[in-house]
Amino acid sequence: MMLQIPVKKKHQHQPETTLPANPEDHASFSDVVLCLVEKRMGASRKAFLTSLARRKGFCVEGANSERVTHVVSEGNSGDEVVEWMKRNGSRSVGAAGSGPALLDLSWFTESMSAGQPVEIEPRHCLGVTVHTETLEDRCQVAAYACQRRTPLAHKNQLLVEALETVAEEALFCGSEARNLAFSRAASVVKSLPWTVTGVIEIHSLPCIGEHSRKIIQEVLEDGASAEVENIRQSERYQTMKHFIKIFGVGVKTAGRWYQEGLRTISDLQVHHAKLNSAQQAGLLHYRDLNTPVKRSEAEVIVQVVQKAVDQLLPGASVTLTGGFRRGKPSGHDVDLLITHPTEGQEVGLLSKVICWLDSQGFLLYHSTHRNTFQTFDDPELSVTTATMDHFDRCFSIFCLNYSHKSIKRDSSDREFACEGKGSGDACDWKAVRVDLVVTPNSQFSFALLGWTGSKNFERELRRFSKYEKKMMLNSHTLYHTEKKMFLSAASEEEIFQHLGLDFIPPEERNA
Ligand code: CTP
Ligand code: MN
Ligand code: MN
């Protein structure tokens, strides 16, 4: 027998009706809970279908019930049903594949005719665009890295590595702009809390240009990008990578050496005369300096420097910054910030610390710089701040001695530990890069923020300050270019507040 279902009335504008009471004990099919979608069906037709279903022994509930197993709609797409359910308080309808079945009215009419729920067939089901709901949520990725949280562990290793390779290659070619563009794209992908499986998922992400998108697509579809593989295999890229791993060697020097036909470390040793003192030290300790520094080693160095500082200026503090402050278990160096609570007490401290460390045999190399505040992009600001205080920094190579310490060198490190050491040396020490920075107390928060990194995060903080807030940020201060005033801060939190940014803790600055 055919069911008599009244034709729906058009242009219904009635609000969602409250369903009459439906005591569960009247329902015959307790594992089936229906929900009828009022959109396009209309309120009166919905009321009619509801009472029909109940008479037949079905349980019918509202969209906000978590017990709903079957959602029935007429004339809506699956996406529209998901949207309607969410608007009407459903928490169980989400991404495709989860929550109740989304069904066309045909399943309902057949079930009513049968007097019981009929088996769900594909023709009854409403299709939902895969990722519709989650994509919308996911695409809320902020444009600047300093507005995003980027934990150390991310979920898109292959994509990030591919983009970072192209970024690095751009740097090797002298293209700062392309380097920035690819670094930004890599940084956005790093911040994603899910593993990208299709190019549609990156469609509305910020900072991902056509070229980055193409690389991502290749990696997703083929497991690798031909362009990236070509870069990785190129002699120039490999040689440059090798050379810039030498302390004191930047992209310019590495590029010049490559142009001159140099390819290996041995080639450099033959041309020893061309190396400055930093590079000579870098070459001498090449293997140690390219062996990751462990947190335990960094902590020993903090203790050594704290001991020096305690003797030279009681009350001064040593703070571990850089990658270790962001939670990295190892790093390429140890970044230390030294300050004293009384402004002015720190003047002259760095040279005393260096002298003390050197006299104790802790330094294999050091080079100190007076920071003259010339790091602003804006020349006007450099002039404005030229009279400001400045702090000192020292790029050094520490001799980390294992014989008197509680830590041990890994046996895997041992085989190359003797390079740069005397033949009778017991290989119980390791060369470690250490950056020391002394800052006046009033600039400490800026220095802490500036030296904690990551480099991408810092770059984005400065870019955000400049273009979004008309402020200039560096490791000394924050300057409002329109109000022409410096903004002080006693903590990193205050700097974020000045910039109108949510505070991002160090562990989430791994952009
Ligand atoms: N930095 C700086 N001036 C320099 C060198 C570094 O202000 N001449 C800052 C960088 O901007 C970065 C921080 O110091 O934010 C740490 O830099 P670096 O030690 O190179 O990197 P890490 O993030 O610590 O990574 P790693 O663990 O490999 O050392
Ligand atoms: Mn570091
Ligand atoms: Mn450093």
Coordinates of C-alpha atoms and ligand atoms in Angstrom, one line a residue:
M1 CA 0.0 0.0 0.0
M2 CA 1.3 3.4 -0.9
L3 CA 1.7 6.0 1.8
Q4 CA -0.2 9.2 1.6
I5 CA 2.3 11.9 2.4
P6 CA 1.0 15.5 1.9
V7 CA 2.9 17.6 -0.6
K8 CA 5.1 20.0 1.2
K9 CA 4.1 23.6 1.3
K10 CA 6.5 26.1 -0.2
H11 CA 8.0 29.1 1.4
Q12 CA 7.5 28.0 5.0
H13 CA 9.0 30.5 7.4
Q14 CA 7.9 29.0 10.6
P15 CA 10.5 28.5 13.3
E16 CA 11.7 25.1 14.2
T17 CA 8.8 23.4 16.0
T18 CA 9.2 21.8 19.4
L19 CA 8.6 18.1 19.1
P20 CA 5.8 16.6 21.2
A21 CA 6.7 14.3 24.0
N22 CA 7.8 10.9 22.8
P23 CA 8.0 8.4 25.6
E24 CA 10.6 5.9 24.7
D25 CA 8.5 3.0 25.9
H26 CA 6.2 3.5 22.9
A27 CA 9.0 3.0 20.5
S28 CA 9.4 -0.4 18.9
F29 CA 12.8 0.1 17.3
S30 CA 14.9 1.3 20.2
D31 CA 18.2 1.2 18.4
V32 CA 16.8 3.6 15.7
V33 CA 16.3 7.2 16.6
L34 CA 15.1 9.5 13.8
C35 CA 15.6 13.2 13.3
L36 CA 13.7 15.0 10.6
V37 CA 15.3 18.0 9.0
E38 CA 12.8 20.8 8.8
K39 CA 14.7 22.8 6.2
R40 CA 12.9 22.5 2.9
M41 CA 10.5 20.0 4.4
G42 CA 8.6 22.6 6.3
A43 CA 7.2 22.5 9.8
S44 CA 3.7 21.1 9.2
R45 CA 5.0 18.3 6.9
K46 CA 7.6 17.5 9.5
A47 CA 4.9 17.4 12.2
F48 CA 2.9 15.0 10.1
L49 CA 5.8 12.7 9.3
T50 CA 6.8 12.8 12.9
S51 CA 3.5 11.5 14.2
L52 CA 3.3 9.0 11.3
A53 CA 6.7 7.6 12.4
R54 CA 5.7 7.5 16.0
R55 CA 2.5 5.7 15.2
K56 CA 4.6 3.1 13.4
G57 CA 6.7 2.6 16.5
F58 CA 9.7 4.8 15.6
C59 CA 11.4 7.1 18.0
V60 CA 11.8 10.7 16.8
E61 CA 14.0 13.3 18.5
G62 CA 15.3 16.8 17.9
A63 CA 18.6 17.7 16.2
N64 CA 20.2 18.4 19.6
S65 CA 19.7 14.9 20.8
E66 CA 22.9 12.8 20.9
R67 CA 20.8 9.6 20.5
V68 CA 19.9 10.4 16.9
T69 CA 21.0 7.5 14.6
H70 CA 19.2 8.4 11.3
V71 CA 18.8 12.0 10.0
V72 CA 16.1 12.2 7.3
S73 CA 15.8 15.1 5.0
E74 CA 14.0 16.1 1.8
G75 CA 15.5 18.1 -0.9
N76 CA 18.8 19.0 0.9
S77 CA 22.3 18.0 0.0
G78 CA 24.4 16.2 2.7
D79 CA 26.4 19.3 3.3
E80 CA 23.2 21.3 3.8
V81 CA 22.0 18.7 6.3
V82 CA 25.3 18.8 8.2
E83 CA 25.1 22.6 8.3
W84 CA 21.4 22.5 9.5
M85 CA 22.1 19.9 12.2
K86 CA 25.0 22.0 13.5
R87 CA 22.8 25.2 13.6
N88 CA 20.1 23.3 15.4
G89 CA 22.4 22.2 18.2
S90 CA 23.7 18.8 17.0
R91 CA 27.1 17.9 18.3
S92 CA 27.2 14.5 16.8
V93 CA 27.1 15.4 13.1
G94 CA 30.6 16.2 12.0
A95 CA 33.0 15.1 9.4
A96 CA 32.0 12.5 6.8
G97 CA 32.0 9.0 8.3
S98 CA 31.2 10.0 11.8
G99 CA 27.9 10.5 13.6
P100 CA 24.4 9.5 12.4
A101 CA 23.4 8.3 8.9
L102 CA 22.3 11.2 6.6
L103 CA 19.4 9.9 4.6
D104 CA 17.0 10.9 1.9
L105 CA 13.2 10.8 2.5
S106 CA 13.1 7.7 0.3
W107 CA 14.6 5.6 3.2
F108 CA 11.8 7.0 5.5
T109 CA 8.9 6.3 3.1
E110 CA 10.2 2.8 2.4
S111 CA 10.6 2.1 6.2
M112 CA 7.0 3.4 6.9
S113 CA 5.7 1.1 4.2
A114 CA 7.6 -1.8 5.6
G115 CA 6.5 -1.0 9.1
Q116 CA 10.1 -1.2 10.2
P117 CA 13.5 0.4 9.4
V118 CA 14.6 -0.9 6.0
E119 CA 18.3 -1.6 5.4
I120 CA 20.2 1.5 4.4
E121 CA 21.4 1.3 0.8
P122 CA 23.8 3.7 -1.0
R123 CA 20.9 5.3 -2.9
H124 CA 19.4 6.4 0.4
C125 CA 22.5 8.2 1.6
L126 CA 23.3 11.8 1.2
G127 CA 26.9 12.5 0.2
V128 CA 28.9 14.9 2.3
T129 CA 31.9 16.7 0.8
V130 CA 34.9 15.1 2.4
H131 CA 36.6 17.5 4.8
T132 CA 33.9 20.2 4.4
E133 CA 33.5 20.7 8.1
T134 CA 37.1 20.1 9.2
L135 CA 38.6 22.2 6.4
E136 CA 36.6 25.2 7.4
D137 CA 37.9 24.8 10.9
R138 CA 41.4 24.1 9.8
C139 CA 41.7 27.0 7.4
Q140 CA 41.7 29.4 10.4
V141 CA 45.5 29.6 10.0
A142 CA 46.8 33.1 10.9
A143 CA 48.9 34.9 8.3
Y144 CA 51.9 35.7 10.6
A145 CA 53.9 33.0 12.4
C146 CA 53.8 35.1 15.6
Q147 CA 50.0 34.7 15.6
R148 CA 50.2 30.9 15.4
R149 CA 51.3 28.2 17.7
T150 CA 54.0 26.0 16.2
P151 CA 55.1 23.1 18.5
L152 CA 58.4 21.3 18.0
A153 CA 56.8 18.1 16.7
H154 CA 54.8 18.7 13.5
K155 CA 52.9 16.4 11.2
N156 CA 54.2 17.2 7.8
Q157 CA 57.9 16.2 7.7
L158 CA 58.2 15.5 3.9
L159 CA 56.4 18.7 2.9
V160 CA 58.4 20.9 5.3
E161 CA 61.7 19.4 4.2
A162 CA 60.8 19.9 0.5
L163 CA 59.8 23.5 1.0
E164 CA 62.9 24.2 3.2
T165 CA 65.2 22.7 0.6
V166 CA 63.8 25.1 -2.0
A167 CA 64.0 28.0 0.5
E168 CA 67.7 27.2 1.1
E169 CA 68.5 26.9 -2.6
A170 CA 67.0 30.3 -3.1
L171 CA 69.3 31.7 -0.4
F172 CA 72.2 30.0 -2.1
C173 CA 71.2 31.8 -5.3
G174 CA 71.1 35.1 -3.5
S175 CA 67.4 35.5 -3.7
E176 CA 66.3 36.7 -0.3
A177 CA 62.7 37.2 -1.5
R178 CA 62.2 33.7 -2.7
N179 CA 63.9 32.4 0.4
L180 CA 61.4 34.3 2.6
A181 CA 58.4 33.1 0.5
F182 CA 59.4 29.4 0.7
S183 CA 60.4 29.7 4.4
R184 CA 57.0 31.2 5.2
A185 CA 55.2 28.5 3.3
A186 CA 57.2 25.8 5.2
S187 CA 56.4 27.6 8.4
V188 CA 52.6 27.6 7.7
V189 CA 52.7 23.8 7.0
K190 CA 54.7 23.3 10.2
S191 CA 51.9 24.9 12.2
L192 CA 49.2 22.6 10.9
P193 CA 47.8 20.2 13.5
W194 CA 47.0 17.5 10.9
T195 CA 48.8 15.6 8.2
V196 CA 48.0 17.0 4.8
T197 CA 46.9 14.3 2.4
G198 CA 45.4 16.3 -0.4
V199 CA 46.2 19.6 -2.1
I200 CA 42.7 20.7 -1.4
E201 CA 43.6 20.9 2.2
I202 CA 46.1 23.7 1.7
H203 CA 43.8 25.6 -0.7
S204 CA 43.0 28.5 1.6
L205 CA 46.1 28.6 3.8
P206 CA 48.0 31.8 3.9
C207 CA 51.6 32.4 2.5
I208 CA 51.4 29.4 0.2
G209 CA 52.1 30.6 -3.4
E210 CA 51.7 28.8 -6.7
H211 CA 55.2 27.4 -6.6
S212 CA 54.9 26.1 -3.1
R213 CA 51.6 24.6 -3.9
K214 CA 53.0 22.8 -6.9
I215 CA 55.8 21.3 -4.8
I216 CA 53.4 20.2 -2.1
Q217 CA 51.2 18.6 -4.8
E218 CA 54.1 16.7 -6.3
V219 CA 55.2 15.4 -2.9
L220 CA 51.6 14.4 -2.0
E221 CA 51.0 12.6 -5.3
D222 CA 54.4 11.1 -6.1
G223 CA 56.1 11.0 -2.7
A224 CA 58.7 13.5 -3.9
S225 CA 59.1 16.6 -6.0
A226 CA 61.3 16.4 -9.1
E227 CA 62.4 19.9 -8.6
V228 CA 63.4 19.3 -5.0
E229 CA 65.2 16.1 -5.8
N230 CA 67.2 17.9 -8.6
I231 CA 68.3 20.6 -6.1
R232 CA 69.3 18.0 -3.5
Q233 CA 71.4 16.1 -6.1
S234 CA 73.0 19.2 -7.6
E235 CA 76.7 19.5 -6.9
R236 CA 76.4 23.2 -6.1
Y237 CA 73.7 22.6 -3.5
Q238 CA 75.6 19.8 -1.8
T239 CA 78.9 21.8 -1.8
M240 CA 77.2 24.9 -0.4
K241 CA 75.5 22.8 2.4
H242 CA 78.9 21.4 3.3
F243 CA 80.7 24.7 3.3
I244 CA 78.1 26.7 5.4
K245 CA 78.4 24.0 8.1
I246 CA 81.8 25.5 8.8
F247 CA 81.6 28.0 11.7
G248 CA 82.4 31.5 10.2
V249 CA 81.3 30.6 6.7
G250 CA 78.2 32.2 5.3
V251 CA 76.4 31.8 2.0
K252 CA 78.5 34.5 0.3
T253 CA 81.8 32.9 1.2
A254 CA 80.6 29.4 0.4
G255 CA 79.3 30.7 -3.0
R256 CA 82.6 32.3 -3.8
W257 CA 84.5 29.2 -2.9
Y258 CA 82.2 27.2 -5.2
Q259 CA 82.8 29.7 -8.0
E260 CA 86.5 29.3 -7.5
G261 CA 86.2 25.5 -8.0
L262 CA 86.6 24.4 -4.4
R263 CA 84.4 21.4 -3.6
T264 CA 85.6 19.7 -0.4
I265 CA 86.9 20.4 3.0
S266 CA 90.4 19.1 1.9
D267 CA 90.3 21.7 -1.0
L268 CA 89.9 24.4 1.7
Q269 CA 92.8 23.0 3.7
V270 CA 95.0 23.4 0.7
H271 CA 93.9 27.0 0.4
H272 CA 94.4 27.6 4.1
A273 CA 95.6 31.2 3.6
K274 CA 92.1 32.2 2.5
L275 CA 90.5 31.4 5.9
N276 CA 90.0 34.0 8.6
S277 CA 90.5 33.1 12.2
A278 CA 86.9 32.1 12.8
Q279 CA 86.9 29.9 9.8
Q280 CA 90.2 28.3 10.8
A281 CA 88.7 27.4 14.2
G282 CA 85.5 26.2 12.4
L283 CA 87.5 23.9 10.2
L284 CA 89.6 22.6 13.0
H285 CA 86.6 21.7 15.1
Y286 CA 84.4 20.8 12.1
R287 CA 83.1 17.5 13.3
D288 CA 82.6 18.4 16.9
L289 CA 80.7 21.6 15.8
N290 CA 78.5 19.5 13.5
T291 CA 77.7 17.0 16.2
P292 CA 74.4 18.2 17.9
V293 CA 74.8 19.7 21.4
K294 CA 72.7 17.8 23.9
R295 CA 70.6 19.6 26.6
S296 CA 72.8 18.0 29.3
E297 CA 75.9 19.5 27.7
A298 CA 74.1 22.9 27.4
E299 CA 73.3 22.7 31.1
V300 CA 76.9 22.1 32.0
I301 CA 77.9 25.2 30.0
V302 CA 75.2 27.2 31.8
Q303 CA 76.7 26.2 35.1
V304 CA 80.2 27.1 34.0
V305 CA 79.2 30.6 32.8
Q306 CA 77.0 31.1 36.0
K307 CA 80.1 30.2 38.0
A308 CA 82.1 32.9 36.1
V309 CA 79.4 35.4 36.5
D310 CA 79.0 34.7 40.3
Q311 CA 82.6 35.5 40.9
L312 CA 82.7 38.6 38.7
L313 CA 79.4 40.2 39.4
P314 CA 77.3 38.6 42.2
G315 CA 73.6 38.8 41.5
A316 CA 74.0 38.5 37.7
S317 CA 71.9 35.8 36.0
V318 CA 72.5 33.5 33.1
T319 CA 69.5 32.4 31.0
L320 CA 69.5 29.6 28.4
T321 CA 67.7 30.9 25.3
G322 CA 67.7 29.8 21.6
G323 CA 66.4 26.4 20.5
F324 CA 66.8 24.8 24.0
R325 CA 64.4 27.4 25.5
R326 CA 61.9 26.3 22.7
G327 CA 62.2 22.8 24.0
K328 CA 64.6 21.3 21.5
P329 CA 66.4 18.3 22.9
S330 CA 69.6 19.3 21.0
G331 CA 70.9 22.2 19.0
H332 CA 73.8 23.5 16.9
D333 CA 74.9 25.8 19.7
V334 CA 74.2 27.1 23.2
D335 CA 72.7 30.6 23.4
L336 CA 73.1 32.4 26.7
L337 CA 71.8 35.7 27.9
I338 CA 73.5 37.5 30.9
T339 CA 72.0 40.4 32.8
H340 CA 72.0 42.0 36.3
P341 CA 68.9 43.4 38.1
T342 CA 70.6 46.8 38.6
E343 CA 70.9 48.6 35.3
G344 CA 74.5 49.6 34.5
Q345 CA 76.1 46.9 36.6
E346 CA 76.4 44.7 33.5
V347 CA 78.7 47.3 31.7
G348 CA 82.1 45.7 31.0
L349 CA 80.9 42.3 32.2
L350 CA 81.3 40.4 29.0
S351 CA 85.0 41.0 28.6
K352 CA 85.6 40.0 32.2
V353 CA 83.6 36.8 31.7
I354 CA 85.6 36.0 28.5
C355 CA 88.9 36.6 30.3
W356 CA 87.8 34.3 33.2
L357 CA 86.6 31.5 30.9
D358 CA 89.8 31.8 28.8
S359 CA 92.1 31.7 31.9
Q360 CA 90.3 28.6 33.0
G361 CA 90.9 26.9 29.6
F362 CA 87.2 26.9 28.6
L363 CA 87.6 28.8 25.3
L364 CA 89.0 27.5 22.1
Y365 CA 87.9 30.5 20.1
H366 CA 86.0 33.8 20.8
S367 CA 85.1 36.9 19.0
T368 CA 83.3 39.8 20.7
H369 CA 81.1 42.4 19.1
R370 CA 79.8 45.7 20.4
N371 CA 76.2 45.9 19.3
T372 CA 75.7 49.4 17.9
F373 CA 72.0 49.1 17.3
Q374 CA 72.3 49.2 13.6
T375 CA 70.0 46.3 13.1
F376 CA 66.9 48.2 12.2
D377 CA 65.7 48.2 8.6
D378 CA 64.6 51.8 9.0
P379 CA 67.4 54.3 8.8
E380 CA 65.4 56.9 10.6
L381 CA 65.1 54.6 13.5
S382 CA 68.8 53.7 13.5
V383 CA 69.5 57.4 13.9
T384 CA 66.9 57.7 16.7
T385 CA 68.3 54.8 18.6
A386 CA 72.0 55.4 18.0
T387 CA 72.3 57.2 21.3
M388 CA 70.6 54.3 23.1
D389 CA 72.5 51.8 25.2
H390 CA 73.9 48.8 23.5
F391 CA 74.9 45.4 24.6
D392 CA 77.8 43.1 23.9
R393 CA 77.9 39.7 22.4
C394 CA 80.5 37.0 21.9
F395 CA 80.5 34.1 19.4
S396 CA 82.7 31.5 21.0
I397 CA 83.8 27.9 20.8
F398 CA 83.8 26.2 24.2
C399 CA 86.0 23.4 25.3
L400 CA 83.5 21.1 27.1
N401 CA 85.6 18.9 29.3
Y402 CA 84.1 15.5 30.2
S403 CA 86.7 14.3 32.6
H404 CA 85.4 16.3 35.6
K405 CA 81.8 16.4 34.7
S406 CA 78.8 14.2 35.4
I407 CA 78.1 13.8 31.7
K408 CA 79.8 11.4 29.3
R409 CA 80.6 11.7 25.6
D410 CA 78.6 9.2 23.5
S411 CA 80.8 6.3 22.3
S412 CA 79.4 7.1 18.9
D413 CA 81.0 10.5 19.1
R414 CA 84.4 9.1 20.1
E415 CA 85.7 8.0 16.8
F416 CA 85.9 11.6 15.5
A417 CA 86.4 13.3 18.8
C418 CA 90.2 13.6 18.3
E419 CA 90.1 15.8 15.3
G420 CA 91.8 19.1 16.1
K421 CA 93.2 17.6 19.3
G422 CA 96.8 16.6 20.2
S423 CA 97.8 13.0 19.4
G424 CA 98.1 12.1 23.1
D425 CA 94.8 13.6 23.9
A426 CA 92.3 11.3 25.6
C427 CA 89.4 12.7 23.6
D428 CA 87.6 13.6 26.7
W429 CA 86.5 17.0 25.5
K430 CA 84.2 18.4 22.9
A431 CA 84.2 21.7 21.0
V432 CA 80.8 23.4 21.4
R433 CA 79.6 26.7 19.9
V434 CA 78.4 29.1 22.5
D435 CA 76.8 32.6 22.0
L436 CA 77.0 34.9 24.9
V437 CA 75.0 38.1 25.1
V438 CA 75.1 40.7 27.9
T439 CA 72.0 42.9 28.2
P440 CA 71.0 45.8 30.4
N441 CA 68.1 44.8 32.6
S442 CA 65.6 47.1 30.8
Q443 CA 66.3 45.4 27.5
F444 CA 66.3 41.9 28.9
S445 CA 62.8 40.9 27.8
F446 CA 63.5 42.2 24.2
A447 CA 66.8 40.2 24.2
L448 CA 65.1 37.1 25.6
L449 CA 62.3 37.3 22.9
G450 CA 64.8 38.1 20.2
W451 CA 67.3 35.3 21.1
T452 CA 64.7 32.6 21.8
G453 CA 63.8 32.3 18.1
S454 CA 63.0 30.5 15.9
K455 CA 64.5 32.6 13.2
N456 CA 61.2 32.4 11.2
F457 CA 59.2 33.4 14.3
E458 CA 61.5 36.4 14.9
R459 CA 61.3 37.5 11.3
E460 CA 57.5 37.3 11.4
L461 CA 57.3 39.2 14.7
R462 CA 59.3 42.1 13.2
R463 CA 57.3 42.0 10.0
F464 CA 54.0 42.0 12.0
S465 CA 55.2 44.9 14.2
K466 CA 56.2 46.9 11.2
Y467 CA 53.3 46.3 8.8
E468 CA 50.4 45.7 11.2
K469 CA 51.3 47.9 14.1
K470 CA 53.7 50.5 12.8
M471 CA 56.2 49.5 15.4
M472 CA 59.8 48.5 15.1
L473 CA 60.9 45.5 17.2
N474 CA 64.4 44.3 17.7
S475 CA 66.4 42.6 20.5
H476 CA 66.7 45.9 22.4
T477 CA 63.4 47.6 22.3
L478 CA 60.0 48.3 20.7
Y479 CA 59.5 51.7 19.0
H480 CA 56.2 53.1 17.9
T481 CA 57.0 54.9 14.6
E482 CA 53.9 57.1 14.6
K483 CA 53.8 58.0 18.3
K484 CA 57.6 58.3 18.1
M485 CA 58.1 56.6 21.4
F486 CA 59.8 53.6 22.9
L487 CA 57.6 51.0 24.7
S488 CA 59.1 49.4 27.7
A489 CA 58.4 45.8 28.8
A490 CA 59.4 44.0 31.9
S491 CA 58.5 40.6 30.4
E492 CA 57.9 38.9 27.1
E493 CA 54.2 38.9 27.9
E494 CA 54.2 42.7 27.9
I495 CA 55.8 42.8 24.5
F496 CA 53.1 40.6 23.1
Q497 CA 50.6 42.8 24.8
H498 CA 52.0 46.0 23.2
L499 CA 51.7 44.3 19.8
G500 CA 48.2 43.1 20.5
L501 CA 49.2 39.5 20.1
D502 CA 48.2 36.5 22.2
F503 CA 51.2 35.3 24.2
I504 CA 52.9 32.4 22.5
P505 CA 55.1 30.4 24.9
P506 CA 58.6 29.5 23.8
E507 CA 57.8 25.9 23.1
E508 CA 55.2 27.0 20.5
R509 CA 57.6 29.4 18.7
N510 CA 59.1 26.6 16.5
A511 CA 58.0 28.3 13.3
Ligands
CTP1 N1 70.3 35.6 16.6 C1 70.5 36.9 16.6 N2 71.7 37.4 16.0 C2 72.6 36.6 15.6 C3 72.4 35.2 15.6 C4 71.2 34.7 16.1 O1 69.7 37.7 17.0 N3 73.7 37.1 15.0 C5 69.1 35.0 17.2 C6 68.2 34.4 16.1 O2 67.3 35.3 15.5 C7 67.5 33.3 16.8 C8 68.4 33.0 18.1 O3 69.3 34.0 18.1 O4 66.3 33.7 17.2 C9 69.0 31.7 18.1 O5 69.7 31.5 16.9 P1 70.5 30.2 16.6 O6 71.4 29.8 17.7 O7 71.1 30.3 15.3 O8 69.3 29.1 16.3 P2 68.5 28.2 17.3 O9 67.1 28.5 17.1 O10 69.0 28.3 18.7 O11 68.8 26.8 16.7 P3 69.9 25.7 17.2 O12 69.3 24.9 18.2 O13 70.3 25.0 15.9 O14 71.0 26.5 17.7
MN2 MN 71.0 28.1 19.1
MN3 MN 73.1 30.9 18.3

